PDB file of C-alpha atoms in Angstrom:
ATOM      1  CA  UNK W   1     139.719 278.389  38.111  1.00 80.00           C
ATOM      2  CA  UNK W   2     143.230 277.741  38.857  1.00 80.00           C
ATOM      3  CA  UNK W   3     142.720 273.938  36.910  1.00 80.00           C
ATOM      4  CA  UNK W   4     140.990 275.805  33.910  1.00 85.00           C
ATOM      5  CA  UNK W   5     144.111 278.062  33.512  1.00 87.00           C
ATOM      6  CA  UNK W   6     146.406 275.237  33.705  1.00 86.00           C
ATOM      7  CA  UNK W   7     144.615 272.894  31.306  1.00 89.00           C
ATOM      8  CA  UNK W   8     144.157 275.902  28.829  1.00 91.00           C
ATOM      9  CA  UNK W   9     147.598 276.981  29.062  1.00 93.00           C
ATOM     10  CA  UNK W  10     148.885 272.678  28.546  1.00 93.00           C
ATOM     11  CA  UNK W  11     146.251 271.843  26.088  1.00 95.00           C
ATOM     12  CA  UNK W  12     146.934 274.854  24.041  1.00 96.00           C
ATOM     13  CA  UNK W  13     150.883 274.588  24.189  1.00 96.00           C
ATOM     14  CA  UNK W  14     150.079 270.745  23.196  1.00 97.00           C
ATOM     15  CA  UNK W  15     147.698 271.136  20.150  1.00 97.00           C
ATOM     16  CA  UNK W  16     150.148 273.967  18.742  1.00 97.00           C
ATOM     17  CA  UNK W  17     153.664 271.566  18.703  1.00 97.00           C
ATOM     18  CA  UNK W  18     151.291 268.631  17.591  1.00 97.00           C
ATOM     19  CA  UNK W  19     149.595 270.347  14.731  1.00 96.00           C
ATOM     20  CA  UNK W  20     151.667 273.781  13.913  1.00 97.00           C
ATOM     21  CA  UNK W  21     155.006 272.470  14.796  1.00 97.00           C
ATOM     22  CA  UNK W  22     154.817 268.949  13.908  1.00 97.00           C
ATOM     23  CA  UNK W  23     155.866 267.695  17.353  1.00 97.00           C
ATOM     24  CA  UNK W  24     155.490 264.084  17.999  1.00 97.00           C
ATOM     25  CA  UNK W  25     152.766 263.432  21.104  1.00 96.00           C
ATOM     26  CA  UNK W  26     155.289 262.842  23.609  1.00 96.00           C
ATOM     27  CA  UNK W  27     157.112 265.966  23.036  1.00 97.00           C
ATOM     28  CA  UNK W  28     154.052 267.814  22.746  1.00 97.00           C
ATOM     29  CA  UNK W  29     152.222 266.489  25.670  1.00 96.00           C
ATOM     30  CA  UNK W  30     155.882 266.379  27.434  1.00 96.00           C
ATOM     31  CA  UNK W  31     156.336 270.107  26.861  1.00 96.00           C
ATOM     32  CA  UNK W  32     152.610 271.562  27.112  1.00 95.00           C
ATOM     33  CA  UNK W  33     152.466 269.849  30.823  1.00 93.00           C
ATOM     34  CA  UNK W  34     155.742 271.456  32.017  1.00 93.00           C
ATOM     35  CA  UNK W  35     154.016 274.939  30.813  1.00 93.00           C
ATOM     36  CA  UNK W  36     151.197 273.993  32.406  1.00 90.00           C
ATOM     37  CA  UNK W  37     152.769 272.914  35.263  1.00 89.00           C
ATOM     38  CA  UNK W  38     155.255 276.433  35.788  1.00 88.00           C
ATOM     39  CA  UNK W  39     151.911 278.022  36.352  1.00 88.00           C
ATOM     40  CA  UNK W  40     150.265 275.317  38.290  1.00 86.00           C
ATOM     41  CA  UNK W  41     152.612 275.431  40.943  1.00 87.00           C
ATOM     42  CA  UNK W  42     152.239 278.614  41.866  1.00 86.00           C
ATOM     43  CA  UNK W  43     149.128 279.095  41.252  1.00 86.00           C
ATOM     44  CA  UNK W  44     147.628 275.688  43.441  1.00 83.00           C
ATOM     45  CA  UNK W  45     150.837 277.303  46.413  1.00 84.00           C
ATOM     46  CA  UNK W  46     149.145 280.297  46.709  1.00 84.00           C
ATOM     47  CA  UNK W  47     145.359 279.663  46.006  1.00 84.00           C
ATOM     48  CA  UNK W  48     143.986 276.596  44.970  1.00 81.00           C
ATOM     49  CA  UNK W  49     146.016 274.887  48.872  1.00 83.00           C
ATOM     50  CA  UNK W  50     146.908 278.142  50.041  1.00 83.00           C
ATOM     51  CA  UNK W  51     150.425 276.437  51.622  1.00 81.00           C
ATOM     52  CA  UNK W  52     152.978 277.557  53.811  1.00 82.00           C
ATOM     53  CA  UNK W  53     154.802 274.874  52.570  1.00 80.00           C
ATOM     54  CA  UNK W  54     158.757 275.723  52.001  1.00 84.00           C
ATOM     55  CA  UNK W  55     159.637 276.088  48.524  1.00 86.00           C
ATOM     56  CA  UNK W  56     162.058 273.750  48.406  1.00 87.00           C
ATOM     57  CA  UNK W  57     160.448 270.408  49.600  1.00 86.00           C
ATOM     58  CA  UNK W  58     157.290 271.579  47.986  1.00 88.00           C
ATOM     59  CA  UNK W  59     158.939 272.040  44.803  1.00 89.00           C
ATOM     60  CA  UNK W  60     160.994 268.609  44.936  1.00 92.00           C
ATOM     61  CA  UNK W  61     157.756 266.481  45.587  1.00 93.00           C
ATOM     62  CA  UNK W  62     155.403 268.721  43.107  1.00 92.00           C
ATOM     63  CA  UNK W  63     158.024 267.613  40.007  1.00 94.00           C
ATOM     64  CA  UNK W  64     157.404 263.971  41.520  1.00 95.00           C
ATOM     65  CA  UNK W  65     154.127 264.083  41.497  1.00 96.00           C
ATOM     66  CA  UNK W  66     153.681 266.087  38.139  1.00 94.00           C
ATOM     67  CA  UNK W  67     155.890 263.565  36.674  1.00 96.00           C
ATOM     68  CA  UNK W  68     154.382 260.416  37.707  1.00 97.00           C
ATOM     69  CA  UNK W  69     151.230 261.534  37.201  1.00 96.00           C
ATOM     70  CA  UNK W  70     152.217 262.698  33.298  1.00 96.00           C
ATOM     71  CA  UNK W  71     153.762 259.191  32.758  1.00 97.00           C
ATOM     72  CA  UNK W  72     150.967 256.857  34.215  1.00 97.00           C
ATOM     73  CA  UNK W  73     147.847 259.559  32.237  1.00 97.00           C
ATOM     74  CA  UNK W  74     149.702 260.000  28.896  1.00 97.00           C
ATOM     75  CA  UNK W  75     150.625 256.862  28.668  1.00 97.00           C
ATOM     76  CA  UNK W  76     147.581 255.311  29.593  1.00 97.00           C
ATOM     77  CA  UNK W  77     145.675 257.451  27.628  1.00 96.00           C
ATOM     78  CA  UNK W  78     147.523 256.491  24.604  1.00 95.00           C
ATOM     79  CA  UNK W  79     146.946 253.243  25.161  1.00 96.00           C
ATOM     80  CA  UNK W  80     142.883 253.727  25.241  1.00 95.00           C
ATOM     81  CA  UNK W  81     142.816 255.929  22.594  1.00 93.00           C
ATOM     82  CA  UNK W  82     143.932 253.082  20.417  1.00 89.00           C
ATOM     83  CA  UNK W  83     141.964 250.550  21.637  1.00 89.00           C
ATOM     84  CA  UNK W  84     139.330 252.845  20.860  1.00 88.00           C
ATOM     85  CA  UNK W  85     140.228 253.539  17.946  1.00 81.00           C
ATOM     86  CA  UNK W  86     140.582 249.800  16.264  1.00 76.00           C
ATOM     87  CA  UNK W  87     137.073 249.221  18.016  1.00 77.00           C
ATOM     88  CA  UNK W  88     135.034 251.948  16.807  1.00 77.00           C
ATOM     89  CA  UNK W  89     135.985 252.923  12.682  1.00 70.00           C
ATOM     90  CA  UNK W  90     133.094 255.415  13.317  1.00 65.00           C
ATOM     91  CA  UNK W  91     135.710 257.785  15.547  1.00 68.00           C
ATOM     92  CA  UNK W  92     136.602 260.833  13.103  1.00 75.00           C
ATOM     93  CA  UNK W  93     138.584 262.576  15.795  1.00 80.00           C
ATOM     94  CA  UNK W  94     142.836 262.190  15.130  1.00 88.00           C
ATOM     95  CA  UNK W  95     144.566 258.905  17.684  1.00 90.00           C
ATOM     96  CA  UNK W  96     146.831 261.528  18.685  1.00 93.00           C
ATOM     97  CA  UNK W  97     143.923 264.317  20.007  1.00 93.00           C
ATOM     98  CA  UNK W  98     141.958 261.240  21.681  1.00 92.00           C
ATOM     99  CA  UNK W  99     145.059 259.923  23.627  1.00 95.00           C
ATOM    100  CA  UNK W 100     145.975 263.533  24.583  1.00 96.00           C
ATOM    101  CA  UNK W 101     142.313 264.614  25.466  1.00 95.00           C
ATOM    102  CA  UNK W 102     141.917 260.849  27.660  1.00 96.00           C
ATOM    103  CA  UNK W 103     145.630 261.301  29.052  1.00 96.00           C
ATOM    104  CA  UNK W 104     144.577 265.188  30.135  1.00 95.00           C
ATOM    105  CA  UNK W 105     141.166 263.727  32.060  1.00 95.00           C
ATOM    106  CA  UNK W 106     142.967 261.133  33.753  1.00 96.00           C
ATOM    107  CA  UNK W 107     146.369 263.987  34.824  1.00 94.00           C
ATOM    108  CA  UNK W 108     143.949 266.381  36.168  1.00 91.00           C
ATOM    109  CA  UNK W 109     142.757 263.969  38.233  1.00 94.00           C
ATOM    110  CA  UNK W 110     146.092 262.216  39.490  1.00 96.00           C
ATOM    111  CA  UNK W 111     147.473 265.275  39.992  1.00 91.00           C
ATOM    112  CA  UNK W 112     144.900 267.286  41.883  1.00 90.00           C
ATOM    113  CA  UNK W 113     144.986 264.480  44.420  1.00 94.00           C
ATOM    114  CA  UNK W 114     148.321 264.155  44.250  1.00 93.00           C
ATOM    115  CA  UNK W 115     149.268 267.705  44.976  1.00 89.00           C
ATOM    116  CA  UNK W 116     146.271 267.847  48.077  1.00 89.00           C
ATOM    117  CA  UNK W 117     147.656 265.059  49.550  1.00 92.00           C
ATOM    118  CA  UNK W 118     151.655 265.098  48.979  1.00 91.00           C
ATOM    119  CA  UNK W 119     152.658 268.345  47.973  1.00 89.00           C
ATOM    120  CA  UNK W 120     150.437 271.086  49.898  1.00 86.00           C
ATOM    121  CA  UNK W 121     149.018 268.856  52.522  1.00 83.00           C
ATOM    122  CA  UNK W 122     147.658 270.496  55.631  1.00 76.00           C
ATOM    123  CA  UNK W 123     150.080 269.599  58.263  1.00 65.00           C
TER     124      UNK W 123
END
C-alpha cells in the first residue's frame, strides 16, 4: 500500500509539471520523486520496515539510496524509451511518458531493495 501511495503521489506530481507546467523530464521526474520520496520515508520507517532505526543515519543513507536509485532508473529508462521508440513507429504513447513510466518500474524496484537492505535493515 505504502508503494501505491508513493508512486501515485510521484507519478502524479510528474505528469502535472510535464504536461500542465511544461517542465522538462528531468525536472519533472526530479521533483515528483522527492514528493514521493517525503512520504516514502516515513511511511516505509514506520510500516512498510517498521525500523527503530535513528533518524539521522536513516535519513542520510535513504537520500543515498533514493538518489542513486533516481539517477541509474530515470536515466536508464530514458535511454530505452528511445530505443524503443526509433524501433517500433507503431508506439503512439509520448518518449517522455515511456521513459518516465520504464524509469518508475525500474526505481520501485532499486529502491525497495535498496531501502530493505541499507536503510531499514534488521540489525
Amino acid at each position: 500500500m505504502v508503494g501505491v501511495v508513493n508512486t501515485l503521489i510521484g507519478l502524479s506530481s510528474i505528469f502535472i509539471m510535464m504536461h500542465l507546467l511544461g517542465i522538462n523530464y528531468w525536472g519533472s521526474t526530479f521533483t515528483g520523486n522527492t514528493l514521493g520520496a517525503i512520504f516514502s520515508y516515513f511511511l516505509n520507517r514506520s510500516f512498510t520496515f517498521q525500523s527503530k532505526a535513528s533518524i539521522s543515519t536513516s535519513s542520510v543513507q535513504f537520500v543515498i539510496v533514493i538518489v542513486s536509485c533516481y539517477m541509474f532508473s530515470y536515466y536508464t529508462g530514458d535511454l530505452i524509451a528511445r530505443h524503443i521508440h526509433q524501433a517500433i513507429e507503431l508506439i503512439t504513447l509520448d518518449k517522455r511518458d515511456l521513459a518516465v513510466f520504464i524509469g518508475t518500474g525500474i526505481y520501485t524496484i532499486t529502491n525497495y531493495v535498496g531501502q530493505k537492505l541499507i536503510v531499514f535493515r534488521k540489525l
